[in-house]
Amino acid sequence: MDLDYTPEDLEFRRAARAWLAANVPTEPRPAEVQAGAAFDKAWQRRLYDGGWAGVNWPKEYGGLGLNGVRTLIWWEECERARAPGYERFTIALTHAGPTIITRGTEEHKAAYLENILKGETIWCQGFSEPGAGSDLAALKTRGEIDGDYLVVNGQKTWTSGAATAEFQELLIRTEPGSERHKGLTWIICDMSTPGITVQPISTMMGESDINATFYDNVRIPLKNVVGEVGGGWSVAMSTLAFERGNTFLRDQISMAGKVERAIELARKTVTADGNRAIEDKEIARKLADLKADAMGLRAMAIMNVSNIDRKGQPGPEGSMVKLLVSQVNKQLMEVVADLSGQPFLDYDGTRHSNEWTFDHMWSWVLTIAGGATEIQKEIIADRVLNLPRSR
Amino acid sequence: MDLIPTDDQQQIIDLAADFIINELPLSRLFDAHYDADKARLQRQSMAQLGWMGIGLAEDGGGVGMTVVEEAFILREIGRVIGPTAIIPAILAAKLAHEAGLNGLRDALLSGEGGAALAVAEAPLSATADGVNGTARIYNVQDAQAVLAIVGDEALLLDASAAGLQELPWLDAFTPVARRDLAGLSVLARVPAAATVHNGLLLTAAYLTGLAEGAVAMVQEYAGIRETFGRKIGAYQAVRHPIAEGAARSEHAKSLLYVAALALRDGRDDVALQLSSAKVVAHRAATRNADINIQLHGGIGITNDLPAHHFMKRALMLAPWFGGRKPLLDALLDEPLLTI
Ligand SMILES: Cc1cc2nc3c(=O)[nH]c(=O)nc-3n(C[C@H](O)[C@H](O)[C@H](O)COP(=O)(O)OP(=O)(O)OC[C@H]3O[C@@H](n4cnc5c(N)ncnc54)[C@H](O)[C@@H]3O)c2cc1C
């Protein structure tokens, strides 16, 4: 038990820091959807060329094969350098790629993995439907086998990045009359296939990168099925486990820095009574409380990577992390809104006009997307605590 | 970088847990009252296991381990709302050793005597020959010394002639007195930082144990009690608070381990980690004590169950080595460790 880095860890940190200092883009990520995606592709390409793509992907698939501790260091350095996040590459890098690595065929691996690392292909996730979100197994979009093809009809929704994605993780019902977890298939859908219509959904943030996706006789080759036809639920569970395990690590690590920036803001902000916000004891103590929470989240991140380095994969404890990170974040945004006063409402519909205001609204995305808070509690109650089932 | 206890450390944890299941099961608190003789025997059997001197060097009669192992033990004791007297005893034994008070040190290590902790009611002041000001004095049973933190000094005061009169007290398992510290002669005085840090860690560890113990208790009940034909653990209004409680415990435990290592290794951010650890553990203990009472229903407020003791103990420990507000005020300005 120790908090020490090995000399190799420190060398890795130095190298990452130097590379990031020289390569992190100075211009902000554009708010517009197409330009944003182009920015993400350019950043991923730069990571690839610099030898930093796929930090926790296995080496044999072109990744760096970093262990948990090194992955943690990488994210700490990205946070320190204020490097761009995965953004539109979140799905490809944190769960589509890992799902293909663990469940795909050799042909899938050859066709899709390298293009992700090189920043050439954006992926989106077609799981949720208007009638199936938390209750994913209620999904209805259907696929019928026709020769070497699956012909897909129906609708997905909340599809982040569908307008710019090359590929999609698509989960559909392929056995007519099947119910719940049976008869589903996980298939790779090329988003340029005829019959797909993407309709943006307008959001409270103004920026809109989530969509409704419609499928009208979309013909997808059967060779694109990952796992078995009818065996999609088990593949989808792998995808969701990767999503929960991988996606929130950076949020968790960046929380301490975010709280510190909020404290800085409170030191600078003069409130309506003419005093600095930080001189208000109530605000100062709330911020200090959240700083303590953020220290705890970082400690939990170290605990989790220690476990992963021993056991391989993150367990259901990932739900505790997601629950706490998204709650701490929401509380932080409430304090920032409180201390900022009226200027908090200066906002032109893009995140760059007011990052804090955007983040405030985004705090609900963190408590809903990727399994809502209520569902994370269900997972903890079922799988960590073994309480009697509610469903 | 690794937060999982080593095999040797795990063995220490398991041994402590075993001892506690046998000697200090929660059931001992069912409708029980403070029993001075039992408390004395408990202290002595813990001393026999070496618990008063786990982190004290072997040449001082200790076990020669570190504050990390102390934290493991205190967490186990907290889970069953065990005696808090071990906290001042561990700290006073180290101070006595440092000051060359070998008789006092050995009495504490053997469990023959105890140490009490003074927590100020209003600011205390130290003079050349003593301390002025009124304090609550916790764990006065058989106390040979009173540990007091006054400004930037930690003092050991002579308790033998103190006439420490026990008060009626909310936490019935902790004998507490109240008096002006003036008149208690000084046995030793040293800079406070090390003792305060160590005290924060031990208190945070105990509080983390309380948080975990409370969740374990209500988790068990939720799997047994039935209403409307279902186990109450199947109702989300019951299972969700328990799930949150478990997450709070895990949060507090991870931070406790980091704080313990920061103290052991003398890291630059030790003050930030320790203050954070106590704030987070205290909140977890308080909230988890709440759900434990609430989700037991009526029986939760009775003496037939020890649920209320988690709440009372968390309240009692709140001001030890710094209350929530001073800790928050201090940690706001602590820099994040930059690597
Ligand atoms: C910004 C954003 C991006 C997204 N991106 C994608 C994407 O790219 N691809 C994709 O497939 N999906 C995506 N989602 C969908 C997301 O996974 C769902 O929104 C989420 O799972 C909740 O489903 P729902 O919206 O249908 O809400 P519902 O399932 O209808 O839930 C409504 C409310 O009821 C609660 N609830 C539901 N069931 C229970 C229960 N059993 N117990 C207690 N409470 C319950 C929920 O927690 C929620 O508060 C995204 C969502 C958002 C907000």
Coordinates of C-alpha atoms in Angstrom, one line a residue, chain A residues 125-388:
Chain A
Q125 CA -24.6 4.4 -30.0
G126 CA -28.0 3.3 -31.1
F127 CA -29.4 1.7 -28.0
S128 CA -32.1 4.0 -26.5
E129 CA -35.5 4.4 -28.1
P130 CA -38.5 6.5 -27.3
G131 CA -39.9 3.6 -25.3
A132 CA -36.7 2.1 -24.0
G133 CA -34.1 4.1 -22.0
S134 CA -33.5 2.9 -18.5
D135 CA -35.5 -0.2 -19.5
L136 CA -33.4 -1.0 -22.5
A137 CA -34.8 -4.5 -23.0
A138 CA -38.1 -2.9 -24.0
L139 CA -36.6 -1.9 -27.4
K140 CA -38.6 -2.5 -30.5
T141 CA -36.5 -1.5 -33.5
R142 CA -36.5 -4.7 -35.6
G143 CA -34.2 -6.4 -38.0
E144 CA -35.3 -9.1 -40.5
I145 CA -32.9 -11.5 -42.1
D146 CA -32.9 -11.3 -45.9
G147 CA -30.2 -13.4 -47.4
D148 CA -26.9 -12.0 -46.2
Y149 CA -28.5 -8.9 -44.8
L150 CA -30.4 -7.7 -41.8
V151 CA -33.1 -5.2 -42.9
V152 CA -33.7 -2.7 -40.1
N153 CA -36.8 -0.6 -39.4
G154 CA -37.7 1.6 -36.5
Q155 CA -36.4 4.5 -34.4
K156 CA -33.6 5.1 -32.0
T157 CA -33.3 8.3 -30.0
W158 CA -30.8 10.4 -27.9
T159 CA -28.2 9.2 -30.4
S160 CA -25.2 11.5 -29.5
G161 CA -23.2 12.5 -32.5
A162 CA -25.3 10.6 -35.1
A163 CA -25.0 13.4 -37.6
T164 CA -21.2 13.1 -37.8
A165 CA -20.7 9.4 -37.0
E166 CA -19.4 7.0 -39.6
F167 CA -20.5 3.9 -37.6
Q168 CA -23.0 3.0 -34.9
E169 CA -23.4 0.3 -32.2
L170 CA -26.9 -0.7 -33.1
L171 CA -29.0 -2.9 -30.8
I172 CA -32.2 -4.3 -32.5
R173 CA -34.8 -7.1 -32.1
T174 CA -34.2 -9.7 -34.7
E175 CA -36.5 -12.5 -33.5
P176 CA -40.1 -11.7 -34.3
G177 CA -42.3 -12.0 -31.2
S178 CA -39.3 -12.2 -28.8
E179 CA -39.5 -10.3 -25.5
R180 CA -37.1 -8.5 -23.2
H181 CA -33.5 -9.7 -23.3
K182 CA -34.1 -12.5 -25.8
G183 CA -33.9 -12.2 -29.5
L184 CA -31.7 -9.1 -29.7
T185 CA -28.7 -8.5 -31.9
W186 CA -25.8 -6.1 -31.6
I187 CA -24.7 -5.0 -35.1
I188 CA -22.3 -2.5 -36.6
C189 CA -24.2 0.0 -38.7
D190 CA -22.5 2.1 -41.3
M191 CA -24.3 5.5 -41.0
S192 CA -24.0 6.2 -44.7
T193 CA -26.3 3.2 -45.5
P194 CA -29.4 4.4 -47.5
G195 CA -32.6 4.6 -45.4
I196 CA -31.1 6.3 -42.3
T197 CA -32.4 9.7 -41.4
V198 CA -30.9 11.7 -38.6
Q199 CA -32.9 14.5 -37.0
P200 CA -31.2 16.8 -34.4
I201 CA -33.0 17.2 -31.1
S202 CA -32.8 20.7 -29.7
T203 CA -31.6 20.9 -26.1
M204 CA -31.5 23.4 -23.2
M205 CA -27.8 23.9 -23.7
G206 CA -28.5 25.3 -27.1
E207 CA -25.7 23.3 -28.7
S208 CA -27.3 20.2 -30.1
D209 CA -25.5 17.1 -30.8
I210 CA -28.1 14.5 -29.9
N211 CA -30.5 13.1 -32.4
A212 CA -33.4 10.9 -33.3
T213 CA -32.3 8.3 -35.8
F214 CA -34.9 6.7 -38.1
Y215 CA -34.4 3.4 -40.0
D216 CA -36.4 2.7 -43.2
N217 CA -35.4 -0.6 -44.7
V218 CA -31.8 -0.2 -43.9
R219 CA -29.8 -3.1 -45.2
I220 CA -26.8 -4.1 -43.0
P221 CA -24.6 -7.1 -43.9
L222 CA -24.9 -10.0 -41.5
K223 CA -21.2 -10.1 -41.2
N224 CA -21.4 -6.9 -39.2
V225 CA -23.1 -8.8 -36.3
V226 CA -20.9 -8.8 -33.2
G227 CA -21.5 -11.9 -31.2
E228 CA -24.5 -14.1 -32.3
V229 CA -27.7 -13.2 -34.0
G230 CA -30.1 -13.3 -31.0
G231 CA -27.2 -13.0 -28.5
G232 CA -27.1 -9.2 -28.5
W233 CA -28.1 -8.6 -24.9
S234 CA -24.9 -10.2 -23.6
V235 CA -22.8 -8.1 -26.0
A236 CA -24.7 -4.9 -25.0
M237 CA -24.0 -5.7 -21.3
S238 CA -20.3 -5.8 -22.1
T239 CA -20.7 -2.4 -23.9
L240 CA -22.5 -0.9 -20.9
A241 CA -19.9 -2.3 -18.5
F242 CA -17.1 -0.6 -20.5
E243 CA -19.2 2.6 -20.6
R244 CA -19.6 2.7 -16.8
G245 CA -16.0 1.7 -16.1
N246 CA -14.2 3.9 -18.6
T247 CA -16.2 7.0 -19.2
F248 CA -16.2 8.7 -15.8
L249 CA -12.6 8.4 -14.8
R250 CA -11.6 11.7 -16.3
D251 CA -14.6 13.5 -14.7
Q252 CA -13.6 11.9 -11.4
I253 CA -10.0 13.1 -11.6
S254 CA -10.9 16.5 -13.0
M255 CA -13.3 17.3 -10.1
A256 CA -10.5 18.5 -7.8
G257 CA -9.3 21.0 -10.5
K258 CA -12.9 22.1 -11.2
V259 CA -13.5 22.8 -7.5
E260 CA -10.3 24.8 -7.4
R261 CA -11.4 26.8 -10.4
A262 CA -14.7 27.5 -8.7
I263 CA -12.8 28.7 -5.6
E264 CA -10.7 31.0 -7.8
L265 CA -14.0 32.3 -9.3
A266 CA -15.3 33.0 -5.8
R267 CA -12.2 34.9 -4.9
K268 CA -12.5 37.1 -8.1
T269 CA -16.3 37.6 -8.1
V270 CA -17.7 40.7 -6.5
T271 CA -21.3 40.0 -5.5
A272 CA -24.2 42.5 -5.3
D273 CA -23.3 43.4 -1.7
G274 CA -19.9 44.7 -2.9
N275 CA -18.0 41.8 -1.2
R276 CA -16.0 39.0 -2.8
A277 CA -18.1 35.8 -3.0
I278 CA -15.4 33.9 -1.0
E279 CA -16.0 36.2 2.0
D280 CA -19.5 34.8 2.3
K281 CA -18.9 32.0 4.9
E282 CA -21.8 29.9 3.5
I283 CA -20.3 29.9 0.0
A284 CA -16.7 29.4 1.2
R285 CA -17.7 26.4 3.4
K286 CA -19.8 24.8 0.6
L287 CA -16.8 25.0 -1.7
A288 CA -14.5 23.6 1.0
D289 CA -16.9 20.7 1.5
L290 CA -16.9 20.0 -2.2
K291 CA -13.1 20.2 -2.2
A292 CA -13.1 17.5 0.5
D293 CA -15.5 15.4 -1.7
A294 CA -13.2 15.9 -4.7
M295 CA -10.3 14.6 -2.7
G296 CA -12.4 11.6 -1.8
L297 CA -13.3 11.0 -5.5
R298 CA -9.6 11.1 -6.4
A299 CA -9.0 8.5 -3.6
M300 CA -11.7 6.4 -5.0
A301 CA -10.1 6.6 -8.5
I302 CA -6.9 5.3 -7.0
M303 CA -8.8 2.5 -5.2
N304 CA -10.5 1.6 -8.5
V305 CA -7.3 1.5 -10.5
S306 CA -5.7 -0.6 -7.8
N307 CA -8.5 -3.0 -8.1
I308 CA -8.4 -3.0 -11.9
D309 CA -4.7 -3.7 -11.9
R310 CA -5.4 -6.7 -9.7
K311 CA -8.7 -8.1 -11.1
G312 CA -8.6 -6.9 -14.7
Q313 CA -12.1 -5.3 -15.1
P314 CA -14.0 -2.8 -13.0
G315 CA -16.9 -4.3 -11.0
P316 CA -20.3 -2.9 -10.1
E317 CA -18.6 -0.4 -7.8
G318 CA -18.3 1.7 -10.9
S319 CA -21.9 2.7 -10.2
M320 CA -20.9 4.2 -6.9
V321 CA -18.3 6.4 -8.7
K322 CA -20.9 7.5 -11.3
L323 CA -23.4 8.3 -8.6
L324 CA -21.0 10.3 -6.5
V325 CA -19.2 12.2 -9.3
S326 CA -22.5 13.3 -10.9
Q327 CA -23.9 14.4 -7.5
V328 CA -20.8 16.3 -6.4
N329 CA -20.7 18.0 -9.8
K330 CA -24.4 19.1 -9.5
Q331 CA -23.8 20.5 -6.1
L332 CA -20.7 22.4 -7.3
M333 CA -22.7 23.9 -10.2
E334 CA -25.4 25.1 -7.7
V335 CA -22.8 26.9 -5.6
V336 CA -21.3 28.5 -8.7
A337 CA -24.7 29.6 -9.9
D338 CA -25.4 31.1 -6.5
L339 CA -22.1 33.0 -6.2
S340 CA -22.1 34.2 -9.8
G341 CA -25.4 36.1 -9.6
Q342 CA -26.9 37.7 -12.7
P343 CA -23.9 37.3 -15.0
F344 CA -24.5 33.5 -14.8
L345 CA -27.3 34.1 -17.2
D346 CA -25.1 35.6 -19.9
Y347 CA -25.3 32.8 -22.5
D348 CA -25.6 32.8 -26.3
G349 CA -26.4 29.1 -26.8
T350 CA -22.8 27.9 -27.0
R351 CA -20.6 26.6 -24.3
H352 CA -17.8 29.1 -25.0
S353 CA -20.0 32.1 -24.1
N354 CA -20.2 30.9 -20.5
E355 CA -18.5 27.6 -19.6
W356 CA -19.9 27.5 -16.1
T357 CA -23.5 28.0 -17.3
F358 CA -23.0 25.3 -19.9
D359 CA -21.6 23.0 -17.2
H360 CA -24.5 23.7 -15.0
M361 CA -26.9 22.5 -17.6
W362 CA -24.6 19.6 -18.5
S363 CA -24.8 18.4 -14.9
W364 CA -28.2 16.9 -15.7
V365 CA -26.7 15.1 -18.6
L366 CA -24.3 13.5 -16.2
T367 CA -27.1 12.4 -13.9
I368 CA -29.3 11.0 -16.7
A369 CA -27.1 9.7 -19.6
G370 CA -25.2 6.5 -19.3
G371 CA -27.7 5.1 -16.7
A372 CA -29.6 7.6 -14.6
T373 CA -28.8 8.2 -10.9
E374 CA -31.8 6.1 -9.9
I375 CA -30.6 3.2 -12.1
Q376 CA -27.1 3.4 -10.6
K377 CA -28.7 3.1 -7.1
E378 CA -30.6 0.0 -8.4
I379 CA -27.4 -1.5 -9.6
I380 CA -25.6 -0.9 -6.3
A381 CA -28.6 -2.3 -4.4
D382 CA -28.8 -5.4 -6.6
R383 CA -25.2 -6.2 -7.3
V384 CA -23.1 -4.7 -4.5
L385 CA -25.5 -5.1 -1.6
N386 CA -27.6 -8.0 -2.7
L387 CA -30.8 -6.4 -1.5
P388 CA -34.2 -8.0 -2.3

